[in-house]
Amino acid sequence: MKVARALSAAALLCAALAAGGSAPAQTGGAQDVTTLAGTGASGMSDGPAASATFLMPTGLARAADGTLYISDEAGQRIRTLSGGVVRTIAGSGDLVPNGLSVKGGFRDGPALQAQFNRPTGLAIGPGGALYIADSSNRCVRKLQNGIVSTVAGRCDGQRLDGTDGPALQARLKDPRALAFDGEGNLYIADYDWGLRKLDKQGQLTTLKFKSIGDRRIWGVTVGGVPDDPTLVATGPAWVIIDHLATGVDEALNTATGAEGNRPFGSAGQIAALDRRQYIFTDARSSTVRYLRLPERPFATTDFTRVIAGGRLERQIDNAGYADGSYADSRFYAPNGIAVAGGAAYVADTGNRRIRRVELPSFRMSESGLNDLAPYETSRYQIAYIGASWAYWDSLDRDSICGRLETELDAARRFAKPVRCHPIRIDAATFGQIEDYLDNYLSPNVDLVVINMTLAEAYSIFPNSTPPSFEAAVAGFKQHVAALKAKFPAHTKLMLFWTFDSDDVSDVENLYEREDNGTRRNLPGDIADNYNKSSKDMMAAIDAPGIYNCDSYPDFLEYEKQPVAGPLYGTDDSHLSPRGSAFAAGLLARCIEKERGI
């Protein structure tokens, strides 16, 4: 029988706290958020970025050469930031008497004589031209070679219902954001009318979503181009995901929150990292947030987290101005956003500044071999597979996989650096894990770690009800042996036996218990069950290349120590960042202990 114990409880406790303590590993540094341009004072002064002024910077677009295009909505101008200098490249008009805005108008022609009426969203077209959502003129304009022209809408300023048809005859109601796909089609977030599409033939149409009829769309982006284009549209109550290649769309209700019962945030302007990962501004809480979309049928929930600007729960109290670390930085009603080169560029509208956010590293739960996280022969490959517990509330270094890489590399356990792939299959049964290993997992993997509980072990039987416990043990042993036989000889298999908050401590789930009025079994009752069942399951696994890592004694010992800080979330049984650090440290030491791995 191979049942690995990582460390003594006291040693493991110290190691876990040293690895992460109460905060996520990804806390950032002093220069995570910096100011690129603007003094904060109201004005329209060009010149060196540090002394330039804006009235209301709203939209952003970043060109391939690094130039930032900025729509100054109240200034009725388009401006650039390049080489540390702010320049006005389009728009005209004088300040009104109060000095806070310029009166809007409409005029095509030479750029510095042109007039706009609340220019907002920007996008760079396939040929390098700048496209401008001229919101209160109800049209889309184009700036190219020093000339402003109209490409869609009538530009008459009448807020009438939208109409489709040839671009210059159709009507836009309130265009606020723009995005191109890989084919050169332009998508327009036309608030209070819907999402519009201007195709390459010059036809403007209104897209109809099957999942929702809400027309209040104010942000749009396209990720995953060109292989799997995914359009994401935002509004006050929903985020809409449209898989352009298949025509399938779905809607996320931002009012109901995201994974882990955390607030979703009010998604404003949005920019794509790839087809599943996005960065958006939340003007309501003055934060910049990260969004990870589900990967069905494996991961079925969306995930958001504040990247910079404080904590969402504080809402308007976040508003302010400060550069520095992610947590210490402050924004005031941020709007436009663009991403490039590992950074997000933000139009910090309320602060009248342009800001830069150095993005932390991200990883996603995977679904087999994919381009985002390929299996590299230069690394020791670990596939960590399980239900949502395996990858929860995580970005990268604060995940179990991220911390496991850090621990094993620091210990120099393997001749090659470790690459751990989190494979999350929500509400996984053992049969679903077997199917995944049969059909998706690359054969090049060196170690397969399966996050195991009694529920998963019992799930090999219909309705998870074995005829007897002895039959459950025998059946599970047979399944594990068959599973190991599917892999090459060099691939090892470890079962990481884990337990939830109900199993290890009554105080860990006190909020959940009081919230739903259900009292759980006390840990002593669970311990008896563990001694009679989980240990027997582990004892039954005794074959070459198969290992067990038993987490229960160490988790239970942690609860007895005089330390502050929960290992689990306060309103569910998933691990907190501290719990992930604890679990990763335990798993790393199980791996280090086994000579055959």
XYZ file of C-alpha atoms in Angstrom:
597
model
C 0.000 0.000 0.000
C 1.313 3.428 -0.924
C -0.224 6.220 1.158
C 2.011 9.281 1.239
C 2.008 11.756 4.106
C 3.556 15.084 3.252
C 4.959 16.428 6.541
C 4.100 16.561 10.182
C 1.100 18.758 10.784
C 3.146 21.478 12.482
C 5.746 21.564 9.718
C 3.103 21.584 7.034
C 1.241 24.378 8.776
C 4.347 26.537 8.805
C 5.100 25.712 5.194
C 1.581 26.580 4.107
C 1.600 29.920 5.888
C 5.024 30.752 4.494
C 3.835 29.881 1.007
C 0.868 32.171 1.015
C -0.524 33.231 4.379
C -3.888 34.882 4.153
C -3.385 36.637 0.818
C -3.191 35.374 -2.746
C 0.309 34.929 -4.134
C -0.512 37.417 -6.849
C -0.467 40.636 -4.849
C 1.497 42.674 -7.388
C 4.184 45.298 -6.955
C 4.759 48.995 -6.501
C 4.440 49.830 -10.212
C 1.527 47.639 -11.265
C -0.519 50.737 -12.144
C 1.082 53.847 -13.612
C -0.102 57.095 -15.179
C 0.855 57.623 -18.815
C -0.727 61.023 -19.491
C -2.781 63.767 -17.900
C -2.452 66.020 -14.886
C -6.029 65.483 -13.744
C -6.901 69.126 -14.355
C -9.615 69.965 -16.884
C -8.292 71.196 -20.220
C -7.228 70.388 -23.767
C -3.493 71.060 -23.649
C -1.270 68.970 -25.910
C 2.427 68.415 -25.334
C 4.491 66.259 -22.980
C 2.255 63.560 -21.503
C 2.910 64.549 -17.899
C 1.624 68.093 -18.479
C -1.159 67.360 -21.003
C -4.770 67.830 -19.960
C -8.067 66.213 -20.961
C -11.727 67.058 -20.490
C -13.293 63.609 -20.603
C -11.133 60.788 -22.060
C -13.574 57.989 -22.832
C -12.498 55.679 -25.650
C -9.156 54.004 -26.405
C -7.634 52.085 -29.285
C -4.036 50.964 -29.665
C -2.392 50.773 -33.080
C 0.194 48.179 -34.094
C 3.001 50.749 -33.693
C 2.002 51.382 -30.073
C 0.171 54.669 -30.653
C -2.766 55.139 -28.292
C -5.811 56.852 -29.824
C -7.994 58.648 -27.281
C -11.491 60.061 -27.732
C -11.922 63.149 -25.561
C -15.714 63.049 -25.374
C -16.322 66.417 -23.764
C -13.568 68.027 -25.838
C -15.083 66.739 -29.115
C -11.611 65.661 -30.175
C -9.504 62.661 -31.099
C -6.056 62.674 -29.580
C -3.003 60.440 -29.594
C -0.365 59.446 -27.086
C 2.882 58.399 -28.704
C 6.492 58.807 -27.671
C 5.463 60.488 -24.446
C 3.613 63.279 -26.249
C -0.132 64.011 -26.494
C -1.367 65.462 -29.795
C -4.783 66.457 -31.125
C -5.309 64.881 -34.549
C -9.024 65.518 -35.221
C -11.875 67.702 -33.989
C -12.406 71.393 -33.392
C -14.454 73.879 -31.385
C -13.988 76.211 -28.450
C -14.688 75.656 -24.803
C -18.098 76.731 -23.553
C -18.067 79.438 -20.847
C -17.905 77.027 -17.924
C -14.689 75.547 -19.358
C -15.699 71.912 -18.962
C -16.771 71.012 -22.498
C -16.887 71.971 -26.154
C -20.183 72.354 -27.979
C -20.793 69.412 -30.296
C -21.344 69.648 -34.021
C -20.960 67.753 -37.270
C -18.544 68.306 -40.119
C -16.610 65.903 -42.315
C -13.403 66.909 -44.081
C -9.884 67.893 -42.976
C -9.339 66.328 -39.552
C -8.555 69.477 -37.559
C -11.600 71.256 -38.984
C -13.963 68.303 -38.477
C -16.572 68.360 -35.738
C -17.888 65.595 -33.495
C -20.676 65.307 -30.951
C -19.530 63.113 -28.051
C -17.048 60.740 -29.723
C -16.709 57.619 -27.583
C -15.683 54.146 -28.764
C -12.694 53.686 -31.090
C -11.377 50.819 -33.215
C -8.498 50.352 -35.640
C -9.709 48.994 -38.984
C -7.949 46.335 -41.077
C -6.310 49.007 -43.235
C -5.101 51.071 -40.271
C -7.861 53.700 -40.351
C -9.372 54.850 -37.069
C -13.126 54.297 -36.677
C -15.017 56.527 -34.242
C -18.410 56.039 -32.574
C -19.797 59.580 -32.837
C -22.476 58.924 -30.245
C -24.696 62.012 -30.233
C -24.417 62.480 -34.003
C -25.777 58.888 -34.213
C -23.169 57.697 -36.712
C -19.757 56.091 -37.172
C -16.924 58.180 -38.625
C -13.532 57.271 -40.046
C -10.212 59.104 -39.775
C -7.693 58.245 -42.467
C -4.913 60.256 -44.084
C -5.976 63.390 -42.253
C -9.584 63.285 -43.473
C -12.731 62.534 -41.439
C -15.591 60.855 -43.291
C -18.864 59.154 -42.382
C -19.109 55.383 -42.862
C -22.459 54.498 -41.223
C -25.563 56.359 -40.068
C -27.070 59.667 -41.110
C -25.236 61.918 -38.615
C -28.355 64.030 -38.119
C -28.371 63.744 -34.334
C -31.955 62.484 -34.217
C -32.362 59.788 -31.558
C -34.797 57.678 -33.550
C -35.071 53.908 -33.661
C -32.371 52.119 -35.613
C -32.964 50.965 -39.170
C -30.951 48.544 -41.277
C -29.831 48.835 -44.876
C -27.035 50.494 -46.847
C -24.679 52.061 -44.323
C -25.248 55.739 -45.124
C -29.022 55.356 -45.336
C -29.443 53.249 -42.185
C -29.921 54.752 -38.747
C -27.897 54.266 -35.567
C -29.493 55.183 -32.256
C -26.606 55.667 -29.803
C -23.318 54.053 -30.931
C -20.905 53.698 -28.015
C -18.297 51.027 -28.781
C -16.712 49.419 -31.846
C -14.837 46.187 -32.625
C -13.623 44.440 -35.771
C -13.525 40.701 -36.353
C -10.859 38.910 -38.364
C -12.904 39.180 -41.560
C -13.093 42.974 -41.448
C -16.697 43.235 -40.248
C -17.350 46.084 -37.829
C -19.555 45.495 -34.759
C -21.245 48.484 -33.156
C -22.659 48.589 -29.625
C -25.747 50.714 -30.374
C -27.182 51.412 -26.952
C -30.939 50.911 -26.544
C -31.185 49.360 -29.997
C -28.802 46.388 -29.952
C -25.669 45.086 -31.562
C -25.164 46.192 -35.152
C -22.926 44.740 -37.833
C -21.420 46.716 -40.699
C -20.182 44.181 -43.223
C -17.507 44.644 -45.868
C -20.187 45.267 -48.495
C -21.421 48.314 -46.584
C -24.665 46.804 -45.254
C -25.736 47.609 -41.707
C -27.798 44.943 -39.911
C -29.049 44.374 -36.384
C -27.976 41.085 -34.813
C -30.613 39.077 -32.967
C -29.452 37.010 -30.006
C -31.232 33.763 -29.204
C -30.317 33.851 -25.512
C -31.618 37.310 -24.649
C -33.440 40.253 -26.175
C -31.831 43.019 -24.091
C -30.870 45.890 -26.399
C -28.938 47.949 -23.845
C -25.453 47.174 -25.149
C -22.622 49.604 -24.477
C -19.434 47.577 -24.981
C -18.175 45.045 -27.521
C -14.982 43.148 -28.368
C -13.986 40.112 -30.413
C -11.552 37.513 -29.085
C -10.133 34.296 -30.472
C -9.524 35.664 -33.941
C -9.127 34.147 -36.454
C -9.555 30.483 -35.492
C -12.491 30.650 -33.097
C -13.916 34.193 -33.077
C -15.917 34.947 -29.959
C -17.830 38.200 -29.681
C -18.553 39.531 -26.201
C -21.029 42.362 -25.695
C -21.624 44.125 -22.372
C -24.517 46.075 -20.900
C -25.996 47.139 -17.556
C -27.359 43.690 -16.664
C -25.834 41.120 -19.021
C -22.707 39.934 -20.744
C -23.541 38.240 -24.058
C -21.182 35.714 -25.632
C -21.676 35.033 -29.337
C -19.607 32.267 -30.929
C -19.455 33.724 -34.418
C -18.333 30.539 -36.175
C -21.343 28.537 -34.936
C -23.946 31.232 -34.325
C -24.485 29.978 -30.764
C -24.882 32.696 -28.142
C -25.378 32.717 -24.378
C -25.972 35.381 -21.745
C -24.417 35.825 -18.306
C -26.598 37.655 -15.794
C -24.218 40.044 -14.049
C -26.748 40.715 -11.300
C -26.557 37.135 -10.011
C -22.791 37.202 -9.525
C -20.081 34.836 -10.704
C -18.132 31.854 -9.408
C -17.862 31.649 -5.655
C -20.861 33.944 -5.111
C -18.614 36.947 -5.716
C -20.119 40.022 -7.392
C -19.712 39.935 -11.150
C -19.136 43.666 -11.434
C -20.757 46.098 -13.835
C -19.062 45.268 -17.139
C -18.414 48.447 -19.113
C -15.888 48.649 -21.935
C -14.128 45.359 -22.599
C -11.022 44.062 -24.381
C -10.114 40.491 -25.314
C -6.988 38.611 -24.287
C -8.168 35.528 -26.215
C -11.479 33.756 -26.787
C -12.023 32.964 -23.085
C -10.225 35.739 -21.196
C -11.154 39.423 -21.090
C -10.359 42.601 -19.173
C -13.127 45.114 -18.534
C -13.615 48.428 -16.801
C -16.243 48.820 -14.110
C -17.141 52.498 -13.852
C -19.646 51.799 -11.091
C -17.045 50.496 -8.652
C -14.064 52.293 -10.257
C -12.131 49.092 -10.827
C -10.504 47.122 -13.626
C -11.598 43.492 -13.693
C -10.726 40.129 -15.243
C -13.335 37.822 -16.803
C -12.840 34.139 -17.605
C -15.603 32.509 -19.634
C -16.801 28.911 -19.150
C -15.355 26.095 -21.270
C -18.358 23.848 -21.633
C -18.950 21.014 -21.040
C -16.004 20.994 -18.616
C -15.992 24.290 -16.700
C -19.551 25.621 -16.568
C -19.251 28.820 -14.522
C -17.866 32.261 -15.307
C -15.247 33.862 -13.093
C -14.422 37.500 -12.409
C -11.980 39.195 -10.113
C -10.846 42.754 -9.465
C -7.401 43.283 -10.990
C -6.797 46.871 -9.935
C -8.546 49.685 -8.133
C -9.457 48.276 -4.718
C -12.285 45.943 -3.755
C -15.605 45.710 -5.554
C -17.542 45.442 -2.313
C -16.616 49.028 -1.473
C -18.371 50.314 -4.611
C -18.070 54.089 -4.985
C -15.676 54.323 -2.029
C -13.064 52.857 -4.389
C -13.070 56.043 -6.449
C -9.886 58.073 -6.200
C -6.538 58.497 -7.818
C -3.423 56.515 -6.927
C -0.733 54.647 -8.814
C 1.083 51.704 -7.271
C 0.190 48.111 -6.533
C -2.997 46.450 -7.778
C -4.733 46.693 -4.411
C -3.527 50.191 -3.546
C -4.227 51.822 -6.912
C -7.397 53.848 -7.430
C -9.452 54.859 -10.478
C -12.441 57.108 -10.942
C -15.094 55.877 -13.402
C -12.725 54.158 -15.872
C -14.139 53.569 -19.355
C -12.188 52.786 -22.529
C -9.697 49.928 -22.455
C -7.175 48.336 -24.799
C -4.787 45.450 -24.155
C -1.408 44.723 -25.714
C 1.987 43.421 -24.658
C 0.902 42.154 -21.258
C -0.692 45.447 -20.222
C -4.107 47.076 -20.169
C -4.419 50.733 -21.157
C -7.307 52.517 -19.474
C -9.092 55.794 -20.098
C -9.525 56.866 -16.475
C -12.368 59.200 -17.306
C -13.124 60.716 -13.915
C -9.450 61.375 -13.223
C -8.900 62.802 -16.744
C -5.872 60.589 -17.173
C -4.605 57.666 -19.244
C -3.376 54.784 -17.091
C -1.429 51.574 -17.673
C -2.076 48.343 -15.740
C 0.620 45.676 -15.902
C -1.463 42.511 -16.114
C -0.731 39.615 -13.763
C -0.177 36.187 -15.270
C -3.298 34.125 -15.968
C -3.971 30.484 -16.618
C -7.155 28.622 -17.448
C -8.512 25.210 -16.675
C -7.783 23.148 -19.757
C -9.611 20.637 -21.885
C -6.814 18.468 -23.205
C -4.061 19.472 -25.579
C -4.632 23.037 -26.740
C -2.714 25.970 -28.166
C -3.021 28.066 -25.012
C -1.089 25.610 -22.833
C 0.623 22.954 -24.991
C 2.422 20.003 -23.481
C 6.116 20.829 -23.632
C 8.739 18.065 -23.775
C 11.189 20.404 -22.055
C 9.103 20.264 -18.862
C 7.930 17.652 -16.406
C 4.219 17.521 -17.191
C 1.583 17.133 -14.473
C -2.134 16.952 -15.241
C -4.171 17.841 -12.158
C -7.759 16.692 -12.741
C -10.860 17.054 -10.625
C -14.126 18.815 -9.972
C -14.288 22.575 -9.416
C -12.213 22.194 -6.236
C -9.152 21.596 -8.460
C -9.242 25.080 -9.971
C -11.308 27.571 -8.042
C -11.048 31.298 -7.404
C -7.650 31.329 -9.130
C -5.663 33.343 -11.623
C -2.280 31.647 -11.926
C 0.292 31.597 -9.143
C -2.465 31.498 -6.529
C -3.907 28.262 -7.940
C -2.996 24.797 -6.677
C -1.196 24.118 -9.967
C 0.682 27.408 -9.847
C 1.833 26.879 -6.300
C 2.709 23.242 -7.024
C 5.050 24.347 -9.804
C 6.730 26.823 -7.457
C 7.205 24.280 -4.668
C 8.517 21.440 -6.854
C 10.869 23.713 -8.780
C 12.222 25.178 -5.538
C 12.814 21.660 -4.196
C 14.553 20.689 -7.473
C 12.518 17.505 -7.476
C 12.840 16.923 -11.215
C 15.599 17.527 -13.731
C 13.187 19.671 -15.769
C 10.988 22.563 -14.635
C 7.421 21.529 -13.792
C 4.378 22.444 -15.840
C 1.096 21.697 -14.087
C -2.105 21.720 -16.152
C -5.326 22.284 -14.163
C -8.127 20.182 -15.647
C -11.426 21.235 -14.121
C -14.565 19.195 -14.802
C -17.453 20.638 -12.832
C -19.398 18.154 -10.663
C -17.120 15.427 -12.005
C -17.960 11.766 -11.602
C -15.255 9.151 -11.892
C -16.775 8.106 -15.206
C -16.401 11.645 -16.579
C -12.772 11.699 -15.480
C -12.199 8.345 -17.203
C -13.812 9.675 -20.372
C -11.595 12.739 -20.237
C -8.450 10.630 -19.890
C -9.576 8.393 -22.761
C -10.398 11.146 -25.224
C -8.664 14.383 -24.348
C -5.485 14.064 -22.326
C -2.177 14.064 -24.161
C -0.195 10.808 -23.731
C 2.994 12.815 -23.090
C 2.036 13.641 -19.517
C 4.395 12.366 -16.795
C 2.106 12.428 -13.769
C -1.687 12.361 -13.588
C -3.097 13.616 -10.277
C -6.811 12.977 -9.751
C -8.532 14.990 -7.058
C -10.497 12.241 -5.316
C -13.318 12.121 -2.775
C -15.541 9.306 -1.583
C -18.347 10.734 -3.735
C -16.214 10.321 -6.859
C -15.153 6.828 -5.806
C -18.791 5.796 -5.302
C -19.816 7.353 -8.614
C -18.591 4.285 -10.547
C -21.916 2.731 -9.519
C -25.325 3.737 -10.899
C -26.814 6.454 -8.676
C -23.568 6.258 -6.666
C -25.032 3.452 -4.550
C -22.855 0.316 -4.410
C -24.447 -2.931 -3.225
C -22.032 -2.929 -0.271
C -18.966 -1.085 0.891
C -16.839 -4.122 0.075
C -18.202 -4.045 -3.477
C -17.403 -0.325 -3.678
C -13.790 -0.950 -2.665
C -13.398 -3.828 -5.116
C -15.062 -1.928 -7.954
C -12.985 1.171 -7.378
C -9.755 -0.861 -7.287
C -10.676 -2.452 -10.614
C -11.414 0.925 -12.221
C -8.139 2.476 -11.052
C -6.108 -0.480 -12.319
C -7.833 -0.266 -15.708
C -7.216 3.455 -15.781
C -3.494 3.060 -15.124
C -3.255 0.473 -17.900
C -4.298 3.114 -20.443
C -1.114 5.134 -19.900
C 2.454 4.558 -21.107
C 4.792 2.945 -18.617
C 6.475 6.242 -17.721
C 3.186 7.891 -16.658
C 2.448 7.728 -12.948
C -0.988 8.069 -11.341
C -1.642 9.701 -7.960
C -4.997 9.938 -6.215
C -5.137 13.105 -4.123
C -7.774 12.366 -1.479
C -9.384 15.606 -0.380
C -12.204 16.671 1.907
C -14.491 19.657 2.074
C -15.236 22.055 4.889
C -18.008 19.826 6.247
C -15.496 17.042 6.777
C -12.693 18.834 8.574
C -14.244 21.601 10.662
C -17.654 22.860 11.640
C -16.429 26.454 11.915
C -15.135 26.447 8.326
C -18.677 26.380 6.987
C -20.409 28.289 9.780
C -21.692 31.001 7.444
C -23.174 28.427 5.069
C -24.671 26.471 7.955
C -26.400 29.494 9.416
C -27.434 30.771 5.991
C -29.411 27.672 5.054
C -30.284 26.525 8.561
C -28.727 23.079 8.133
C -26.418 21.710 10.790
C -23.699 19.474 9.433
C -22.077 16.456 10.994
C -19.388 17.345 13.479
C -15.799 16.478 12.474
C -15.728 13.582 14.930
C -18.541 11.850 13.065
C -16.749 12.420 9.761
C -13.506 11.067 11.199
C -15.186 7.753 11.981
C -16.441 7.569 8.411
C -12.965 8.409 7.111
C -11.340 5.651 9.151
C -13.835 3.073 7.918
C -14.118 4.100 4.280
C -11.596 6.472 2.721
C -8.641 4.687 4.312
C -9.970 1.369 3.049
C -10.278 2.800 -0.442
C -6.672 3.943 -0.300
C -5.507 0.651 1.101
C -7.104 -1.188 -1.824
C -4.905 0.636 -4.340
C -1.625 -1.247 -4.463
C -0.179 -1.504 -7.953
C 3.000 -0.298 -9.695
C 2.843 3.347 -10.683
C -0.246 4.131 -8.565
C 0.058 6.325 -5.482
C -2.194 7.927 -2.876
C -1.848 11.290 -1.181
C -3.990 11.461 1.950
C -4.787 15.052 2.873
C -7.271 14.443 5.690
C -4.943 14.139 8.727
C -3.097 17.340 7.876
C -6.235 19.336 7.144
C -7.714 18.146 10.413
C -4.534 19.031 12.302
C -4.545 22.516 10.814
C -7.951 23.153 12.340
C -6.585 22.418 15.808
C -3.828 25.002 15.628
C -4.174 28.499 17.147
C -4.015 30.297 13.790
C -6.381 32.744 12.151
C -7.613 32.253 8.624
C -9.995 29.833 6.956
C -8.838 27.218 4.463
C -12.209 27.338 2.712
C -14.471 30.084 1.427
C -16.836 31.594 3.940
C -19.980 30.637 2.026
C -19.055 27.433 0.190
C -16.812 24.401 0.566
C -14.201 25.400 -2.033
C -10.714 26.348 -0.993
C -9.705 29.899 -0.198
C -6.356 31.177 -1.570
C -4.837 30.126 1.762
C -6.401 26.689 1.353
C -4.968 26.336 -2.150
C -1.511 27.118 -0.789
C -2.005 24.538 1.933
C -3.211 21.848 -0.486
C -0.416 22.538 -2.975
C 2.232 22.277 -0.260
C 0.782 18.978 0.910
C 0.583 17.572 -2.622
C 4.130 18.699 -3.434
C 5.488 16.850 -0.428
C 3.539 13.730 -1.301
C 5.193 13.789 -4.712
C 8.621 14.429 -3.225
C 8.215 11.524 -0.789
C 7.423 8.876 -3.389
C 10.658 7.534 -4.866
C 8.914 6.126 -7.922
C 7.701 9.539 -9.068
